[in-house]
Coordinates of C-alpha atoms in Angstrom, one line a residue:
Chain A
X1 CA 51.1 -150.8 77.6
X2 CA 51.1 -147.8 79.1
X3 CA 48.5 -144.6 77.8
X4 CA 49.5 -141.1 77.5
X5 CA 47.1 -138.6 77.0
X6 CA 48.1 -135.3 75.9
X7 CA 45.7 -131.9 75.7
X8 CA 46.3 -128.4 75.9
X9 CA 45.8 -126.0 78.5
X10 CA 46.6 -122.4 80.1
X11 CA 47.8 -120.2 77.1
X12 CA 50.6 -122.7 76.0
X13 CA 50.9 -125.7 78.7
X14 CA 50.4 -129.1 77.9
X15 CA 48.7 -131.8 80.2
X16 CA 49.5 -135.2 80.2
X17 CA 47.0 -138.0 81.9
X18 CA 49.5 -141.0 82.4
X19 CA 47.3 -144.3 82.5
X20 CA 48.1 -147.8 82.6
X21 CA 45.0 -149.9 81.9
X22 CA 46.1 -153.1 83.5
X23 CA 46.3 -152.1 86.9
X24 CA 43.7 -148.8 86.0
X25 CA 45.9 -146.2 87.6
X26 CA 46.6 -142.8 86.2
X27 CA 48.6 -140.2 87.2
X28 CA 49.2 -136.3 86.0
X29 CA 51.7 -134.9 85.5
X30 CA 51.7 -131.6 86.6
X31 CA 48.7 -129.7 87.5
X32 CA 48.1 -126.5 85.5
X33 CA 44.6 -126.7 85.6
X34 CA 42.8 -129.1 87.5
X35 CA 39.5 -128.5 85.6
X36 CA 41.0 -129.7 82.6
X37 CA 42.8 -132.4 83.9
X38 CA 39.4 -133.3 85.4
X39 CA 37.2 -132.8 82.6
X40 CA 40.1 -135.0 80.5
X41 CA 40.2 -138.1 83.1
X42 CA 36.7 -137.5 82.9
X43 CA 36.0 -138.3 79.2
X44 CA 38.6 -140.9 79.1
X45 CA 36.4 -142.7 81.8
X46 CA 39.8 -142.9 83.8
X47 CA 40.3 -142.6 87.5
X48 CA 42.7 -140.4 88.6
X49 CA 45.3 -141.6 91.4
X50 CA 48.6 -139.9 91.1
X51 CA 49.8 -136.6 90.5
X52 CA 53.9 -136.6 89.9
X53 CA 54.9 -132.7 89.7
X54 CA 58.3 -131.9 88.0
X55 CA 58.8 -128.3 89.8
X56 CA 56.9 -126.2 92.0
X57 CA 55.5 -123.3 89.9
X58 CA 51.7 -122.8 89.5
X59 CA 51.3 -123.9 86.0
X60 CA 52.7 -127.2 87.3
X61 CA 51.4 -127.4 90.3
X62 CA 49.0 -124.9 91.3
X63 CA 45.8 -127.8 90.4
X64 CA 47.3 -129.8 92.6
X65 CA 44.9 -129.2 95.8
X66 CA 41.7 -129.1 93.6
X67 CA 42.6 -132.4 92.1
X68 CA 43.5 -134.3 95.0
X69 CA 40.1 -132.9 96.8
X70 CA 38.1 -133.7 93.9
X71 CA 39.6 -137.8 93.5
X72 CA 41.5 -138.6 96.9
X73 CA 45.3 -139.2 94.8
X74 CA 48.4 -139.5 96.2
X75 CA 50.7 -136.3 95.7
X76 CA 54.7 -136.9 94.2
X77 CA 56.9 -133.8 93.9
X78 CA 60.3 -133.3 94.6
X79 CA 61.9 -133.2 98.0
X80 CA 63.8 -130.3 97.0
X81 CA 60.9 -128.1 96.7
X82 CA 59.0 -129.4 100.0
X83 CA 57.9 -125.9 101.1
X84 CA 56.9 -124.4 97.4
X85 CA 54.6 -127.5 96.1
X86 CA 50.5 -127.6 97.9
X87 CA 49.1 -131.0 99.3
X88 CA 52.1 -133.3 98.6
X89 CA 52.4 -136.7 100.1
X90 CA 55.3 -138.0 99.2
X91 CA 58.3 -136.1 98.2
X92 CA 61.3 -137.8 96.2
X93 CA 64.4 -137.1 95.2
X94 CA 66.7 -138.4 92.0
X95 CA 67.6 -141.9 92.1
X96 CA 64.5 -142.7 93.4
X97 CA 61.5 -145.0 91.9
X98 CA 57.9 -144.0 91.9
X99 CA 55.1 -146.8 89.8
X100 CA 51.9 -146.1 88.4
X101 CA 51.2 -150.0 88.6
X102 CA 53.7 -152.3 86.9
X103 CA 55.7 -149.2 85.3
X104 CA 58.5 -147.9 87.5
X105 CA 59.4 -144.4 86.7
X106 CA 63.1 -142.9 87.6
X107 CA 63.3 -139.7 89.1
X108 CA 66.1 -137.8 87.7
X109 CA 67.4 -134.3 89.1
X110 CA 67.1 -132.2 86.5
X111 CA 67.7 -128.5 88.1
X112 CA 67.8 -125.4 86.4
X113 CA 65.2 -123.9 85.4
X114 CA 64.4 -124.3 89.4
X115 CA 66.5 -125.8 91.6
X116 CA 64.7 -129.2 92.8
X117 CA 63.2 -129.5 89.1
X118 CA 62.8 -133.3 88.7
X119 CA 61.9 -135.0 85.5
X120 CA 60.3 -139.0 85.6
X121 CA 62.3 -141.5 83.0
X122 CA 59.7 -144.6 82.3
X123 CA 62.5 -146.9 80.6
X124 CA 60.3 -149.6 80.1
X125 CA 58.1 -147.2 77.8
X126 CA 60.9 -145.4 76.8
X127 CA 59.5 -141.7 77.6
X128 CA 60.3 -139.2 79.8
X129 CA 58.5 -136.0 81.4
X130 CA 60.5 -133.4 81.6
X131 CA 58.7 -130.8 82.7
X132 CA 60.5 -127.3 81.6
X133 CA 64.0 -128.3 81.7
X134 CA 64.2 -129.3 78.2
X135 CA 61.9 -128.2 75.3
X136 CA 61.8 -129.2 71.9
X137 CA 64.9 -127.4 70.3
X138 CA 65.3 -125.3 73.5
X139 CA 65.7 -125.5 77.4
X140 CA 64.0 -124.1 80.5
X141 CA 64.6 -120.4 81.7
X142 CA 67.2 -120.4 83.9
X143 CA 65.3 -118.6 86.8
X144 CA 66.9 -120.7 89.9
X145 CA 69.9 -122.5 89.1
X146 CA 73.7 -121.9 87.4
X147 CA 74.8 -122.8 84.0
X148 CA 77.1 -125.4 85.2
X149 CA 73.9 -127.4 87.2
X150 CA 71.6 -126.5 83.8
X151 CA 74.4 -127.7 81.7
X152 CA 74.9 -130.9 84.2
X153 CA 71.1 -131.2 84.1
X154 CA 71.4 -131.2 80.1
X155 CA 74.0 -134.0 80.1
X156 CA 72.4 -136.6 81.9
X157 CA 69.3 -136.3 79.7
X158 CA 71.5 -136.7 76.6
X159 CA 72.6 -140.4 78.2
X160 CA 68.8 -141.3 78.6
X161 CA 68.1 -144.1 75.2
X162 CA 68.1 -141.8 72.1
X163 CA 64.8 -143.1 71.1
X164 CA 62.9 -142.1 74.4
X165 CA 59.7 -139.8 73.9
X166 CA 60.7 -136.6 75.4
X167 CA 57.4 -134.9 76.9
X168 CA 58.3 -131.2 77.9
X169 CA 55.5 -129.2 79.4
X170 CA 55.0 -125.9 76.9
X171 CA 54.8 -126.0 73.3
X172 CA 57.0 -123.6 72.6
X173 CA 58.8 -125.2 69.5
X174 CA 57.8 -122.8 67.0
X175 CA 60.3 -119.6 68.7
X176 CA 62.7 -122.0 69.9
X177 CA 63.6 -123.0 66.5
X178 CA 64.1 -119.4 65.2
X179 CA 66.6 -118.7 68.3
X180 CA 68.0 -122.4 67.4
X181 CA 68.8 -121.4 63.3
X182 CA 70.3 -117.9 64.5
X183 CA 72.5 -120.0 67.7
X184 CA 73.6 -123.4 65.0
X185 CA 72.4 -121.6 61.4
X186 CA 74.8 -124.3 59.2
X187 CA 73.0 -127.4 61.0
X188 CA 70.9 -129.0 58.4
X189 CA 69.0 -131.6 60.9
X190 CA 68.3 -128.2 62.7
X191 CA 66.9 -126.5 59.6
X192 CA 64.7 -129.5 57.8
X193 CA 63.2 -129.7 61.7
X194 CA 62.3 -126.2 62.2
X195 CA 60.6 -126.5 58.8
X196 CA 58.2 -129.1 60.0
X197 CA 58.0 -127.4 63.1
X198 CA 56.7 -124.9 61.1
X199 CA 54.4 -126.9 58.7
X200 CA 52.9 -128.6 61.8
X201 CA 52.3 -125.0 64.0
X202 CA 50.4 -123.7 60.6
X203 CA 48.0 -126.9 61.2
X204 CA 47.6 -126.5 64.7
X205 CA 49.4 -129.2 65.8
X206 CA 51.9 -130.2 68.7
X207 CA 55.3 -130.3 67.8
X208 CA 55.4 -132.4 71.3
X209 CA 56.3 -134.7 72.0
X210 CA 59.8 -135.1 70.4
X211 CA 62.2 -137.7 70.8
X212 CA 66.0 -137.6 71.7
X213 CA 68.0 -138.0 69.2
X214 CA 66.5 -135.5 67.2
X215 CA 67.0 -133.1 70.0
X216 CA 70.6 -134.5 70.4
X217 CA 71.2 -133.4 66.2
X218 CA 69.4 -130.1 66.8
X219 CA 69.0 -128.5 69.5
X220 CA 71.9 -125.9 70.4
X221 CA 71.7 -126.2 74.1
X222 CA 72.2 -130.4 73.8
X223 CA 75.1 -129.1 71.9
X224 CA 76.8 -126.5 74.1
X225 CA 79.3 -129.3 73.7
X226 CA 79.8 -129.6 70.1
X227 CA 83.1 -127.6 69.3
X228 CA 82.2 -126.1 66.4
X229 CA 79.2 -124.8 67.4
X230 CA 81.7 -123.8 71.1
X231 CA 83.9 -122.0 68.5
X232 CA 80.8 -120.1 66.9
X233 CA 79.7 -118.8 70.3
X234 CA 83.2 -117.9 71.2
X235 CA 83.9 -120.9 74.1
X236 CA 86.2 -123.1 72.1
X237 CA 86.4 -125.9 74.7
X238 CA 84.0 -125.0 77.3
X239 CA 80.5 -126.5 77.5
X240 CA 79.3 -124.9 80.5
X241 CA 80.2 -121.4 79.3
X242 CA 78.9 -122.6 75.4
X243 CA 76.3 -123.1 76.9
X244 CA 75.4 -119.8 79.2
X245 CA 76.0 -117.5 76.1
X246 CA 73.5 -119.3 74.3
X247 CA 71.0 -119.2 77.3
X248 CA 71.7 -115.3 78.1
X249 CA 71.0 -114.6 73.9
X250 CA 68.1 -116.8 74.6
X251 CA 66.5 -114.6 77.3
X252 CA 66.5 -111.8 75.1
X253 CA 66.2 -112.8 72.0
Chain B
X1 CA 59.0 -125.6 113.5
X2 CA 62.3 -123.8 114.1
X3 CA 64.5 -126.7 113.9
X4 CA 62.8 -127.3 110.6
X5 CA 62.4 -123.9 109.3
X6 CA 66.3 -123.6 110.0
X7 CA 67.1 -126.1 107.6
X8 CA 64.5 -124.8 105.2
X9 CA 66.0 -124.8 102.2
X10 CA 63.7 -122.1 100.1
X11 CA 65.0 -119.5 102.6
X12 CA 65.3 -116.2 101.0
X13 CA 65.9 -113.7 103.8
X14 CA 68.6 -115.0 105.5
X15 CA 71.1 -113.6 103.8
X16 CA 70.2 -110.4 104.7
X17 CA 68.7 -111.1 107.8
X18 CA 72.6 -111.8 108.7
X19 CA 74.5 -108.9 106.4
X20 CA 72.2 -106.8 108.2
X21 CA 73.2 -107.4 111.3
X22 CA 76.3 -108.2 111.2
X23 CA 76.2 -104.3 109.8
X24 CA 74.6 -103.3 112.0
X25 CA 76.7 -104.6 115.1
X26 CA 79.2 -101.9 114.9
X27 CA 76.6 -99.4 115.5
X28 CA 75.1 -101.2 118.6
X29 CA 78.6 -101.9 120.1
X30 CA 79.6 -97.9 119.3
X31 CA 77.4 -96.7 122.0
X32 CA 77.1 -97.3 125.3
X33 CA 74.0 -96.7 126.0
X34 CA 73.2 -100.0 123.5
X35 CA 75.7 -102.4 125.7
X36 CA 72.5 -102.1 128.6
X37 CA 70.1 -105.7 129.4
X38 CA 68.0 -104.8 126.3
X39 CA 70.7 -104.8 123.9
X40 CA 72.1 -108.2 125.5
X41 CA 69.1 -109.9 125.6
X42 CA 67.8 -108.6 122.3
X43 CA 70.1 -107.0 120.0
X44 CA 72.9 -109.9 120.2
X45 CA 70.3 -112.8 119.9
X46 CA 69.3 -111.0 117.0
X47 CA 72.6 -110.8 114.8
X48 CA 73.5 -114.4 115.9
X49 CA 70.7 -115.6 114.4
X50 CA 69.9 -113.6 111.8
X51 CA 73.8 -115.2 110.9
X52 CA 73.3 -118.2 111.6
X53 CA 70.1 -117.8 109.2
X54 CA 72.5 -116.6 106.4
X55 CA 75.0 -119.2 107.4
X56 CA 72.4 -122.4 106.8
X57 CA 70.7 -120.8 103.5
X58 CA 74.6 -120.1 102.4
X59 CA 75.4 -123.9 102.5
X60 CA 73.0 -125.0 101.2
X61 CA 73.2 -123.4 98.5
X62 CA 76.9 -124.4 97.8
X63 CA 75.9 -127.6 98.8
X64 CA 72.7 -127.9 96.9
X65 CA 75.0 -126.6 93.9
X66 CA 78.0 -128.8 94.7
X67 CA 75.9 -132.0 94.4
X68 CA 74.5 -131.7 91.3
X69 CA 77.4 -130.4 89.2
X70 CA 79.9 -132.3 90.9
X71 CA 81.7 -129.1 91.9
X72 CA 83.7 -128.6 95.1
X73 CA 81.9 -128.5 98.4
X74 CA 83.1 -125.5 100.0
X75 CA 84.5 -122.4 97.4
X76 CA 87.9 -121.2 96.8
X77 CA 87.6 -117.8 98.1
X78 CA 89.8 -116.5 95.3
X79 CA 87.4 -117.9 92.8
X80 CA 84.1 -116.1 94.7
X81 CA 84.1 -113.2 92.0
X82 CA 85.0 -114.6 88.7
X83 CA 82.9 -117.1 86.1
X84 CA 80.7 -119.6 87.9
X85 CA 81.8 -119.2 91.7
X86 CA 80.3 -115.6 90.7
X87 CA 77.2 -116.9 89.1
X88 CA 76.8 -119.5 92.3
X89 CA 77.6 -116.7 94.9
X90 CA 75.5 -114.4 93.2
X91 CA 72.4 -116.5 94.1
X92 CA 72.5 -115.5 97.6
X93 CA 71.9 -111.9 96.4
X94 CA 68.5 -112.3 94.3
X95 CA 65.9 -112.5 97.0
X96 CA 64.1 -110.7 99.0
X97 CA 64.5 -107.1 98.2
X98 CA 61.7 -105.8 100.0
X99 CA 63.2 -107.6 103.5
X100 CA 66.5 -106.0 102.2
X101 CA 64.8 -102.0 102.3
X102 CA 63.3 -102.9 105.8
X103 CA 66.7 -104.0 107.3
X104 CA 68.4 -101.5 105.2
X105 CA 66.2 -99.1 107.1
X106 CA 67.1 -100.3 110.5
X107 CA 70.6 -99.4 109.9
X108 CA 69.4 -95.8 109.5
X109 CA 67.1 -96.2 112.3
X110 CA 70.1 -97.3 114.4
X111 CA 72.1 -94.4 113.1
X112 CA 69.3 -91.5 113.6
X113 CA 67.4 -92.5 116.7
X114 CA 70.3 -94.3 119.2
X115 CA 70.9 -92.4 121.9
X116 CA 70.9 -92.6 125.8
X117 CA 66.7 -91.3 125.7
X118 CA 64.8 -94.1 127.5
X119 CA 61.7 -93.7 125.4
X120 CA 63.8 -93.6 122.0
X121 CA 65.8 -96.4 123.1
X122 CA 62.5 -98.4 123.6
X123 CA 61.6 -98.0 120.3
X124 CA 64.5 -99.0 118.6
X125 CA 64.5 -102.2 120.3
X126 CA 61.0 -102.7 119.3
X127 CA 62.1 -102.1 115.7
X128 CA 64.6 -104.4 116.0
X129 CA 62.2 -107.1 117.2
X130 CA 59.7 -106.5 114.6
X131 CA 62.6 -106.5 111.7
X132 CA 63.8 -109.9 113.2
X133 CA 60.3 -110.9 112.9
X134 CA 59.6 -110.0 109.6
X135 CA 62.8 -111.6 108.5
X136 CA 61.5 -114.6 110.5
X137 CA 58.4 -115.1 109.0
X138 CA 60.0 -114.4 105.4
X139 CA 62.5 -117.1 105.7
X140 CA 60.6 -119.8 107.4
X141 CA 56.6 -118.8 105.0
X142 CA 57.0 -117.0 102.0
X143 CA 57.4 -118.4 98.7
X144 CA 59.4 -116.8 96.6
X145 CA 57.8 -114.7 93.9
X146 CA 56.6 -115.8 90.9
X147 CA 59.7 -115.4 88.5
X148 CA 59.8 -112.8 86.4
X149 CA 58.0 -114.0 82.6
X150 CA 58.5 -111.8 79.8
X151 CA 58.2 -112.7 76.1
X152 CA 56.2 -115.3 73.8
X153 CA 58.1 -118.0 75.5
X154 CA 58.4 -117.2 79.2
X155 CA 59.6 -120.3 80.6
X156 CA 62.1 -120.9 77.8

């Protein structure tokens, strides 16, 4: 049974410590701060030996050198972003398999937000890092790709199981769901969610991770292809457009 | 290193690297004092590589594009300034803007400063090896910035 151990870290990141006790191995995912992920392994007593990066921006991968100095682990990042990613080893790209001992995680292209962003699909233990192409009730910042590879990238994670544990890298739940009322306001999954969204932020608590199918009832930018909400936004019959209105309100909003 | 840096995909120059030149080749072939050993065995090496630059960053990112939205491989030119083909087109604009100023300013040079004056003419093939260079070395080592982040939720 795999572990996942999630902290916080930078001003909003999370950091995930991956472990599987059978074979001992654990991986991070991402790097935003290598002292934390450090200090984390560190009082888990596990031994870091993978890092699997989704993208290539530093609060993903700017820990990457420190870590791999400081335990010797094997570098994974997407092919896509060879020249943008520090003291990889091995670069992937979708379709392929990487395993933190008996678990096989799918690498699934998942541009957008950057171009090579991948995301890692564990079927077995039905979760997937995502990295910052999909948040809870929102989606990455377009800053690399087009809305028709965003919205391609959106679709393929809606065919993943609807139970798998989505793991997105920011909690950032709290101001997605007031953009996500104003893009969807007559969605009632959308409004009793935001409301424990905010129950939980009052407590301190992560609103991550989340899990499909409640993305899949809430979150506008899963349903850029829902026609009513395509007739709200003015796209009657056009996902990919649906879909970039709601992402250009979203940048300013 | 150049084989590899020519396929590099994060390229971010080499659009302009090429625009520039090909601008700028009407000024070069426009006097005849330009069409001389130096301008052979710099000026034209220059624009066809600063092209073929462009040319390799510009597929790839139709193909880059193409693969993962299932879209065509090569554009319809009629669709290159409406909706998406816009949108995807558009990304070979939003780089480099600072690489953009220095070739923008060779132009200028080449404008101002051409002439049949050895010493002059010197210099502007100097400044056209040292904008090649800095194109270069900004499509084959830098990063791209850090993207802009603005707001409480800068990556969403």
């Amino acid at each position: 049974m795999l572990e996942v151990h999630q902290f916080a870290c930078l001003s909003d990141n999370y950091g995930y410590l991956l472990h599987d006790p059978a074979s001992g191995e654990t991986a991070c995912i991402d790097t935003p701060d290598a002292e934390a992920y450090l200090r984390e392994a560190g009082h888990k007593g596990w031994q870091i030996t993978q890092i699997w990066n989704t993208h290539w921006h530093p609060d993903h991968a700017g820990g990457n050198a420190a870590i791999k100095a400081a335990t010797g682990c094997t570098v994974i990042a997407s092919a896509a972003e060879a020249e943008r990613t520090a003291a990889v080893d091995r670069f992937v790209a979708p379709g392929e398999i990487v395993a933190l001992g008996d678990f096989e995680a799918l690498v699934i292209d998942v541009g957008g937000h950057t171009m090579g962003h991948i995301a890692y699909h564990l079927p077995e233990a039905c979760l997937a890092f995502v990295g910052d192409s999909l948040f809870a009730l929102g989606c990455g910042r377009m800053f690399e790709g087009t809305a028709e590879q965003f919205w391609a990238t959106l679709a393929r994670l809606k065919t993943l199981p609807a139970e798998t544990l989505l793991y997105c890298a920011h909690e950032y739940t709290a101001s997605n769901a007031r953009f996500a009322v104003h893009a969807d306001p007559d969605n009632a999954e959308l409004a009793a969610y935001a409301a424990r969204v905010a129950a939980l932020r009052s407590e301190g608590k992560p609103t991550v991770p989340t899990t499909l199918a409640r993305e899949l009832k809430a979150n506008p930018f899963l349903r850029a292809d829902d026609p009513d909400l395509q007739a709200r936004w003015g796209h009657p019959g056009n996902a990919v457009a649906t879909f970039a209105a709601m992402r250009a309100a979203k940048d300013s909003f | 290193m150049w084989f590899r840096a020519f396929l590099d995909p994060p390229a971010r120059a080499a659009p302009w690297v090429a625009y520039s030149s090909i601008a700028a080749m009407p000024v070069i072939a426009g006097r005849p004092g330009l069409l001389s050993l130096p301008a052979l065995m710099v000026g034209v090496p220059l624009a066809v590589t600063g092209l073929a630059l462009g040319l390799a960053r510009m597929v790839w990112v139709i193909n880059k594009t193409s693969l993962t939205d299932g879209g065509p491989a090569l554009p319809d030119p009629g669709a290159l300034n409406s909706g998406p083909m816009r949108t995807r087109w558009f990304n070979l604009y939003g780089y480099d803007r600072r690489l953009f100023l220095l070739l923008l300013a060779l132009i200028v040079e080449l404008g101002l400063l051409g002439g049949h004056d050895a010493p002059r003419e010197a210099g502007l093939w100097l400044w056209c090896v040292g904008v090649y260079l800095v194109g270069a070395a900004n499509y084959t080592r830098t990063s791209p910035s850090e993207p802009v982040r603005t707001g409480e939720t800068p990556n969403a």
